[in-house]
């Protein structure tokens, strides 16, 4: 999730250049952890940087994510049509030649394929591919496509966790893989005033509140969490996010007789002000990489109950919170009740400060990206 005030960052007219800049390339600029990381990197790396979205126009991006009307860096929707479009490689290469970046950083398979070939055609000095999760490689087609694209374009590969790195090294044996863990802005995400946060959100002051932030989609597992809440009496669930499963989740809560204990906040771009309203945060995902929401919540001093998927275990503070199997509402309910009842055994913020700092992440990326172009 993304929050905080941003300066006007709408893309300049096409044809304008960059000075030693870095391009972050995403499939579609929508609210999410990958996109948040790309935006944050663009604001923190040296040079004149921007985020390019393969799909959608700027107007579509802003309609779907209103905060992008004041993005933290220039954004640009390239309007690729749906489906596999090999001719788009040439269009992207032309745009890269106009922008003359020192590096392109691609996030996920679509940007790897299109960005890798386009960057080589455009003569971009450095091409970096960032792998955030590996569950999509369960599809043999994705694995073959990523392997072939990596073998042909030879990117430097970044994995966000050790577990991701192990899989990527198997799929992309010709590429050097470096682990650079995600980061969170601990100045923005920090413990806050619980009473004030609850008052601002219209939440009761005396309730035990479980928060969950993420797109309301099947893969994020909110239905498992709603099912678990039927076994967690006298607690409220607050779901932050929007998506195609919103109505189904509301109907599920109604059928379980807990509708009055499940609140939907919708999409929020002020999560640093929202997290302090919670007692704990739950991540019920069926698949994940190394999710930013887990790091953000812990930076705010909150314990986390999360499913043991992807690289989530690597992002949890040892001894605080709990980790449970996916698709297991009974186990999740037990963990939620236990964490709600126990006194804090420490401060997960200290773990985040030690392990997931932006200073470390930026230094690692700068080492990969090379010097600015004159």
Short mmCIF file of C-alpha atoms in Angstrom, two decimals:
data_model
loop_
_atom_site.label_atom_id
_atom_site.label_comp_id
_atom_site.label_asym_id
_atom_site.label_seq_id
_atom_site.Cartn_x
_atom_site.Cartn_y
_atom_site.Cartn_z
CA UNK A 1 0.00 0.00 0.00
CA UNK A 2 1.12 3.52 -0.64
CA UNK A 3 0.70 6.62 1.48
CA UNK A 4 2.00 10.11 2.06
CA UNK A 5 2.08 13.42 0.21
CA UNK A 6 3.81 13.46 -3.16
CA UNK A 7 4.84 16.25 -5.46
CA UNK A 8 3.35 16.61 -8.92
CA UNK A 9 5.18 13.99 -10.99
CA UNK A 10 3.23 13.62 -14.20
CA UNK A 11 5.39 12.63 -17.13
CA UNK A 12 6.79 15.38 -19.33
CA UNK A 13 5.94 15.43 -23.01
CA UNK A 14 7.31 12.53 -25.00
CA UNK A 15 10.71 13.17 -26.43
CA UNK A 16 12.12 14.87 -23.35
CA UNK A 17 15.41 13.37 -22.18
CA UNK A 18 16.90 12.30 -18.88
CA UNK A 19 20.28 13.00 -17.34
CA UNK A 20 21.83 9.75 -16.16
CA UNK A 21 18.42 8.57 -15.06
CA UNK A 22 17.10 5.14 -14.14
CA UNK A 23 13.85 3.79 -15.55
CA UNK A 24 11.72 1.50 -13.42
CA UNK A 25 9.59 -0.65 -15.74
CA UNK A 26 6.37 -2.24 -14.45
CA UNK A 27 3.58 -4.09 -16.21
CA UNK A 28 0.79 -1.86 -14.93
CA UNK A 29 1.04 0.97 -12.42
CA UNK A 30 -1.55 -0.09 -9.85
CA UNK A 31 -1.58 0.02 -6.03
CA UNK A 32 0.74 -2.76 -4.90
CA UNK A 33 4.05 -3.62 -3.30
CA UNK A 34 6.03 -3.95 -6.54
CA UNK A 35 4.78 -0.65 -7.85
CA UNK A 36 5.40 1.08 -4.51
CA UNK A 37 8.99 -0.15 -4.50
CA UNK A 38 9.51 1.09 -8.08
CA UNK A 39 8.17 4.54 -7.20
CA UNK A 40 10.26 4.78 -4.03
CA UNK A 41 13.42 3.69 -5.85
CA UNK A 42 12.85 6.37 -8.45
CA UNK A 43 12.71 9.06 -5.78
CA UNK A 44 15.82 7.83 -3.92
CA UNK A 45 18.30 6.84 -6.63
CA UNK A 46 20.56 9.52 -8.08
CA UNK A 47 19.66 11.04 -11.44
CA UNK A 48 16.41 12.07 -13.14
CA UNK A 49 14.34 8.93 -12.79
CA UNK A 50 10.87 7.82 -13.80
CA UNK A 51 8.49 4.86 -13.81
CA UNK A 52 7.17 3.50 -17.10
CA UNK A 53 4.04 1.35 -17.14
CA UNK A 54 3.80 -1.00 -20.13
CA UNK A 55 0.02 -0.92 -20.03
CA UNK A 56 -2.48 1.90 -19.73
CA UNK A 57 -2.27 5.61 -20.40
CA UNK A 58 -1.54 8.20 -17.70
CA UNK A 59 -5.26 8.95 -17.53
CA UNK A 60 -6.08 5.28 -16.91
CA UNK A 61 -3.38 4.99 -14.27
CA UNK A 62 -4.68 8.03 -12.38
CA UNK A 63 -8.30 6.89 -12.70
CA UNK A 64 -7.36 3.59 -11.06
CA UNK A 65 -4.92 5.10 -8.55
CA UNK A 66 -5.83 8.76 -7.88
CA UNK A 67 -2.65 9.33 -5.81
CA UNK A 68 -0.69 9.13 -9.07
CA UNK A 69 -2.02 12.57 -9.97
CA UNK A 70 0.70 13.71 -7.54
CA UNK A 71 3.24 10.96 -8.08
CA UNK A 72 6.66 11.17 -6.39
CA UNK A 73 8.45 11.03 -9.75
CA UNK A 74 7.53 11.26 -13.44
CA UNK A 75 5.28 8.42 -14.56
CA UNK A 76 4.41 7.39 -18.08
CA UNK A 77 1.82 4.93 -19.40
CA UNK A 78 2.97 3.36 -22.67
CA UNK A 79 -0.46 1.98 -23.65
CA UNK A 80 0.62 -1.49 -24.75
CA UNK A 81 -2.41 -3.43 -25.99
CA UNK A 82 -3.38 -6.64 -24.16
CA UNK A 83 -1.74 -9.91 -25.13
CA UNK A 84 1.70 -10.71 -26.50
CA UNK A 85 2.82 -7.82 -28.74
CA UNK A 86 6.33 -8.41 -30.13
CA UNK A 87 6.12 -5.17 -32.12
CA UNK A 88 5.94 -3.28 -28.82
CA UNK A 89 9.64 -4.05 -28.26
CA UNK A 90 10.52 -1.63 -31.09
CA UNK A 91 8.24 1.08 -29.71
CA UNK A 92 9.76 0.72 -26.25
CA UNK A 93 13.28 0.75 -27.69
CA UNK A 94 12.53 4.04 -29.47
CA UNK A 95 11.31 5.54 -26.20
CA UNK A 96 14.41 4.36 -24.36
CA UNK A 97 16.66 5.90 -27.01
CA UNK A 98 14.84 9.21 -26.47
CA UNK A 99 15.25 9.03 -22.70
CA UNK A 100 18.88 7.78 -22.68
CA UNK A 101 18.81 6.24 -19.18
CA UNK A 102 21.90 4.78 -17.56
CA UNK A 103 19.86 1.72 -16.58
CA UNK A 104 16.49 0.02 -16.86
CA UNK A 105 15.15 -1.89 -13.86
CA UNK A 106 12.37 -4.32 -14.84
CA UNK A 107 9.89 -5.78 -12.36
CA UNK A 108 8.23 -9.10 -13.27
CA UNK A 109 8.07 -11.21 -16.43
CA UNK A 110 6.38 -8.85 -18.90
CA UNK A 111 8.86 -6.03 -18.22
CA UNK A 112 11.70 -8.60 -18.35
CA UNK A 113 10.72 -9.74 -21.84
CA UNK A 114 9.85 -6.37 -23.39
CA UNK A 115 12.33 -4.32 -21.38
CA UNK A 116 15.24 -6.72 -21.87
CA UNK A 117 15.08 -6.76 -25.64
CA UNK A 118 14.22 -3.05 -25.90
CA UNK A 119 17.09 -2.04 -23.60
CA UNK A 120 19.57 -4.02 -25.68
CA UNK A 121 18.27 -2.51 -28.93
CA UNK A 122 18.44 0.98 -27.43
CA UNK A 123 21.99 0.52 -26.15
CA UNK A 124 21.09 1.03 -22.48
CA UNK A 125 24.28 0.31 -20.48
CA UNK A 126 22.67 -1.66 -17.65
CA UNK A 127 19.58 -3.87 -17.54
CA UNK A 128 18.46 -5.16 -14.13
CA UNK A 129 15.65 -7.64 -13.53
CA UNK A 130 14.03 -7.75 -10.09
CA UNK A 131 12.20 -10.93 -9.06
CA UNK A 132 9.76 -10.31 -6.22
CA UNK A 133 8.11 -13.72 -5.96
CA UNK A 134 8.31 -17.13 -7.61
CA UNK A 135 4.86 -18.65 -7.23
CA UNK A 136 4.02 -17.71 -10.82
CA UNK A 137 6.71 -20.14 -11.98
CA UNK A 138 4.29 -22.92 -11.13
CA UNK A 139 3.10 -22.24 -14.67
CA UNK A 140 5.53 -24.01 -17.00
CA UNK A 141 4.96 -21.34 -19.65
CA UNK A 142 6.14 -18.56 -17.32
CA UNK A 143 9.22 -20.53 -16.34
CA UNK A 144 10.18 -21.22 -19.97
CA UNK A 145 9.55 -17.61 -20.99
CA UNK A 146 11.59 -16.14 -18.14
CA UNK A 147 14.41 -18.61 -18.70
CA UNK A 148 14.60 -17.86 -22.43
CA UNK A 149 14.39 -14.08 -21.96
CA UNK A 150 17.09 -14.13 -19.28
CA UNK A 151 19.39 -16.33 -21.39
CA UNK A 152 19.00 -13.99 -24.37
CA UNK A 153 19.15 -10.58 -22.68
CA UNK A 154 21.53 -11.52 -19.81
CA UNK A 155 20.23 -9.14 -17.13
CA UNK A 156 21.79 -8.67 -13.73
CA UNK A 157 19.16 -10.29 -11.51
CA UNK A 158 18.01 -9.08 -8.10
CA UNK A 159 16.01 -11.39 -5.81
CA UNK A 160 14.19 -9.84 -2.85
CA UNK A 161 14.89 -12.79 -0.56
CA UNK A 162 17.03 -15.89 -0.17
CA UNK A 163 14.14 -18.21 -1.05
CA UNK A 164 13.41 -16.27 -4.24
CA UNK A 165 17.10 -16.34 -5.14
CA UNK A 166 17.24 -20.15 -4.90
CA UNK A 167 14.45 -20.55 -7.44
CA UNK A 168 15.75 -17.85 -9.78
CA UNK A 169 19.23 -19.37 -9.87
CA UNK A 170 17.67 -22.62 -11.06
CA UNK A 171 15.57 -20.94 -13.75
CA UNK A 172 18.22 -18.43 -14.88
CA UNK A 173 21.53 -20.29 -14.47
CA UNK A 174 23.30 -18.00 -16.95
CA UNK A 175 22.64 -14.89 -14.84
CA UNK A 176 24.31 -13.55 -11.74
CA UNK A 177 21.74 -13.28 -8.95
CA UNK A 178 22.12 -10.90 -6.03
CA UNK A 179 19.82 -10.68 -3.00
CA UNK A 180 18.65 -7.16 -2.19
CA UNK A 181 15.85 -7.23 0.35
CA UNK A 182 12.90 -4.87 0.21
CA UNK A 183 12.91 -1.79 2.41
CA UNK A 184 10.43 0.37 4.25
CA UNK A 185 10.56 4.06 5.11
CA UNK A 186 10.81 3.91 8.89
CA UNK A 187 10.46 7.68 9.18
CA UNK A 188 6.96 7.51 7.69
CA UNK A 189 5.98 4.12 9.10
CA UNK A 190 6.42 4.41 12.84
CA UNK A 191 4.30 3.92 15.98
CA UNK A 192 1.52 6.47 16.29
CA UNK A 193 -1.36 7.59 18.49
CA UNK A 194 -3.88 4.73 18.56
CA UNK A 195 -6.75 6.80 19.90
CA UNK A 196 -6.26 9.52 17.30
CA UNK A 197 -5.97 6.98 14.48
CA UNK A 198 -9.16 5.23 15.51
CA UNK A 199 -11.03 8.48 15.90
CA UNK A 200 -9.98 9.58 12.41
CA UNK A 201 -11.21 6.29 10.92
CA UNK A 202 -14.42 6.13 12.94
CA UNK A 203 -13.35 2.94 14.73
CA UNK A 204 -14.26 2.16 18.36
CA UNK A 205 -11.64 3.07 20.93
CA UNK A 206 -12.09 0.04 23.16
CA UNK A 207 -12.16 -2.73 20.53
CA UNK A 208 -9.47 -5.23 19.65
CA UNK A 209 -8.77 -4.57 15.98
CA UNK A 210 -7.09 -6.80 13.41
CA UNK A 211 -6.02 -5.04 10.23
CA UNK A 212 -5.23 -6.47 6.80
CA UNK A 213 -3.96 -4.38 3.89
CA UNK A 214 -3.93 -5.61 0.29
CA UNK A 215 -5.86 -5.95 -2.93
CA UNK A 216 -9.19 -7.71 -2.40
CA UNK A 217 -8.40 -10.61 -4.70
CA UNK A 218 -8.44 -14.40 -4.30
CA UNK A 219 -4.65 -14.66 -4.14
CA UNK A 220 -4.56 -12.36 -1.11
CA UNK A 221 -6.67 -14.77 0.94
CA UNK A 222 -8.99 -12.36 2.74
CA UNK A 223 -11.73 -15.01 2.55
CA UNK A 224 -9.61 -17.27 4.79
CA UNK A 225 -9.20 -14.41 7.25
CA UNK A 226 -12.94 -13.66 7.28
CA UNK A 227 -13.59 -17.36 7.97
CA UNK A 228 -11.08 -17.26 10.82
CA UNK A 229 -12.77 -14.21 12.34
CA UNK A 230 -15.86 -16.31 13.08
CA UNK A 231 -13.64 -17.99 15.73
CA UNK A 232 -12.16 -14.74 17.10
CA UNK A 233 -14.93 -13.25 19.23
CA UNK A 234 -14.98 -9.67 20.45
CA UNK A 235 -12.54 -8.47 17.78
CA UNK A 236 -13.01 -6.36 14.68
CA UNK A 237 -11.47 -6.97 11.28
CA UNK A 238 -10.58 -3.96 9.13
CA UNK A 239 -9.83 -4.70 5.48
CA UNK A 240 -7.88 -2.04 3.60
CA UNK A 241 -7.85 -2.19 -0.19
CA UNK A 242 -10.11 -2.61 -3.16
CA UNK A 243 -10.61 -5.37 -5.70
CA UNK A 244 -12.96 -7.77 -7.41
CA UNK A 245 -13.67 -9.81 -4.25
CA UNK A 246 -15.11 -6.97 -2.16
CA UNK A 247 -18.75 -7.97 -2.61
CA UNK A 248 -18.04 -11.67 -2.10
CA UNK A 249 -16.19 -10.92 1.14
CA UNK A 250 -19.06 -8.79 2.41
CA UNK A 251 -21.50 -11.59 1.59
CA UNK A 252 -19.26 -14.14 3.32
CA UNK A 253 -19.16 -12.03 6.49
CA UNK A 254 -22.96 -11.70 6.36
CA UNK A 255 -23.42 -15.46 5.97
CA UNK A 256 -21.13 -16.11 8.96
CA UNK A 257 -23.06 -13.63 11.09
CA UNK A 258 -20.06 -11.35 11.63
CA UNK A 259 -20.85 -8.54 9.18
CA UNK A 260 -20.92 -6.00 12.02
CA UNK A 261 -17.34 -7.01 12.92
CA UNK A 262 -15.87 -6.69 9.41
CA UNK A 263 -15.14 -3.16 8.17
CA UNK A 264 -14.08 -2.22 4.65
CA UNK A 265 -11.93 0.92 4.40
CA UNK A 266 -11.36 0.76 0.64
CA UNK A 267 -8.15 1.95 -0.99
CA UNK A 268 -6.08 4.17 1.31
CA UNK A 269 -3.02 6.19 0.45
CA UNK A 270 -2.33 7.17 4.05
CA UNK A 271 -1.29 3.85 5.57
CA UNK A 272 1.21 5.44 8.01
CA UNK A 273 -1.85 7.02 9.66
CA UNK A 274 -3.97 3.85 9.38
CA UNK A 275 -1.68 1.19 10.90
CA UNK A 276 -1.60 2.75 14.40
CA UNK A 277 -5.35 2.06 14.70
CA UNK A 278 -4.70 -1.69 14.75
CA UNK A 279 -3.67 -4.06 17.53
CA UNK A 280 -2.19 -6.57 15.11
CA UNK A 281 -1.95 -7.00 11.34
CA UNK A 282 -2.76 -10.20 9.46
CA UNK A 283 -1.45 -11.28 6.06
CA UNK A 284 -3.61 -14.22 4.88
CA UNK A 285 -2.17 -14.52 1.35
CA UNK A 286 -2.15 -17.73 -0.68
CA UNK A 287 1.04 -16.60 -2.45
CA UNK A 288 3.46 -13.74 -1.87
CA UNK A 289 6.98 -12.49 -2.36
CA UNK A 290 8.38 -10.37 0.47
CA UNK A 291 5.35 -8.14 1.10
CA UNK A 292 5.82 -4.52 2.07
CA UNK A 293 2.70 -4.52 4.23
CA UNK A 294 4.39 -6.92 6.68
CA UNK A 295 7.42 -4.64 6.94
CA UNK A 296 5.29 -1.50 7.22
CA UNK A 297 3.17 -2.94 10.03
CA UNK A 298 6.21 -4.06 12.02
CA UNK A 299 7.87 -0.66 11.50
CA UNK A 300 4.78 0.74 13.23
CA UNK A 301 5.48 -1.59 16.16
CA UNK A 302 2.69 -4.07 15.38
CA UNK A 303 2.92 -7.86 15.64
CA UNK A 304 1.96 -9.74 12.48
CA UNK A 305 0.14 -13.03 11.92
CA UNK A 306 0.94 -14.24 8.41
CA UNK A 307 0.74 -17.27 6.18
CA UNK A 308 3.93 -19.20 5.51
CA UNK A 309 4.14 -18.50 1.78
CA UNK A 310 6.84 -17.08 -0.48
CA UNK A 311 9.42 -15.13 1.50
CA UNK A 312 7.07 -14.00 4.29
CA UNK A 313 8.97 -15.96 6.95
CA UNK A 314 12.14 -13.97 6.15
CA UNK A 315 10.25 -10.72 6.75
CA UNK A 316 8.83 -11.58 10.19
CA UNK A 317 10.51 -10.60 13.42
CA UNK A 318 11.49 -13.83 15.23
CA UNK A 319 9.56 -14.46 18.43
CA UNK A 320 6.90 -11.82 17.77
CA UNK A 321 3.63 -12.52 16.01
CA UNK A 322 2.98 -15.89 14.37
CA UNK A 323 3.19 -17.73 11.08
CA UNK A 324 0.51 -20.22 9.96
CA UNK A 325 -0.12 -22.46 6.94
CA UNK A 326 -2.12 -20.97 4.04
CA UNK A 327 -5.73 -22.04 3.54
CA UNK A 328 -6.04 -22.85 7.26
CA UNK A 329 -8.69 -20.65 8.95
CA UNK A 330 -8.65 -22.71 12.17
CA UNK A 331 -4.90 -22.28 12.60
CA UNK A 332 -5.19 -18.60 11.72
CA UNK A 333 -7.94 -18.09 14.28
CA UNK A 334 -5.84 -19.77 16.97
CA UNK A 335 -2.84 -17.58 16.14
CA UNK A 336 -4.93 -14.40 16.13
CA UNK A 337 -6.46 -15.20 19.52
CA UNK A 338 -3.04 -16.03 20.96
CA UNK A 339 -1.31 -12.88 19.70
CA UNK A 340 -4.20 -10.68 20.79
CA UNK A 341 -4.05 -12.14 24.30
CA UNK A 342 -0.30 -12.10 24.85
CA UNK A 343 1.70 -9.08 26.03
CA UNK A 344 4.29 -7.80 23.55
CA UNK A 345 7.51 -9.83 23.74
CA UNK A 346 9.55 -7.12 22.08
CA UNK A 347 9.40 -4.44 19.43
CA UNK A 348 9.32 -5.65 15.81
CA UNK A 349 10.33 -2.16 14.72
CA UNK A 350 13.88 -2.84 15.89
CA UNK A 351 14.03 -5.88 13.57
CA UNK A 352 12.89 -3.76 10.59
CA UNK A 353 15.41 -1.01 11.40
CA UNK A 354 18.24 -3.55 11.41
CA UNK A 355 17.25 -5.55 8.34
CA UNK A 356 15.15 -3.50 5.91
CA UNK A 357 16.60 0.01 5.72
CA UNK A 358 16.40 2.18 2.61
CA UNK A 359 19.99 3.31 3.06
CA UNK A 360 21.17 -0.27 2.59
CA UNK A 361 18.83 -0.92 -0.36
CA UNK A 362 19.78 2.25 -2.25
CA UNK A 363 23.50 1.63 -1.76
CA UNK A 364 23.12 -1.91 -3.11
CA UNK A 365 21.20 -0.73 -6.18
CA UNK A 366 23.59 2.12 -6.90
CA UNK A 367 26.38 -0.45 -6.97
CA UNK A 368 24.54 -2.37 -9.67
CA UNK A 369 23.40 0.58 -11.76
CA UNK A 370 26.74 2.16 -12.52
CA UNK A 371 27.69 5.85 -12.88
CA UNK A 372 25.39 8.52 -14.26
CA UNK A 373 25.72 9.37 -17.94
CA UNK A 374 26.90 12.89 -18.78
#
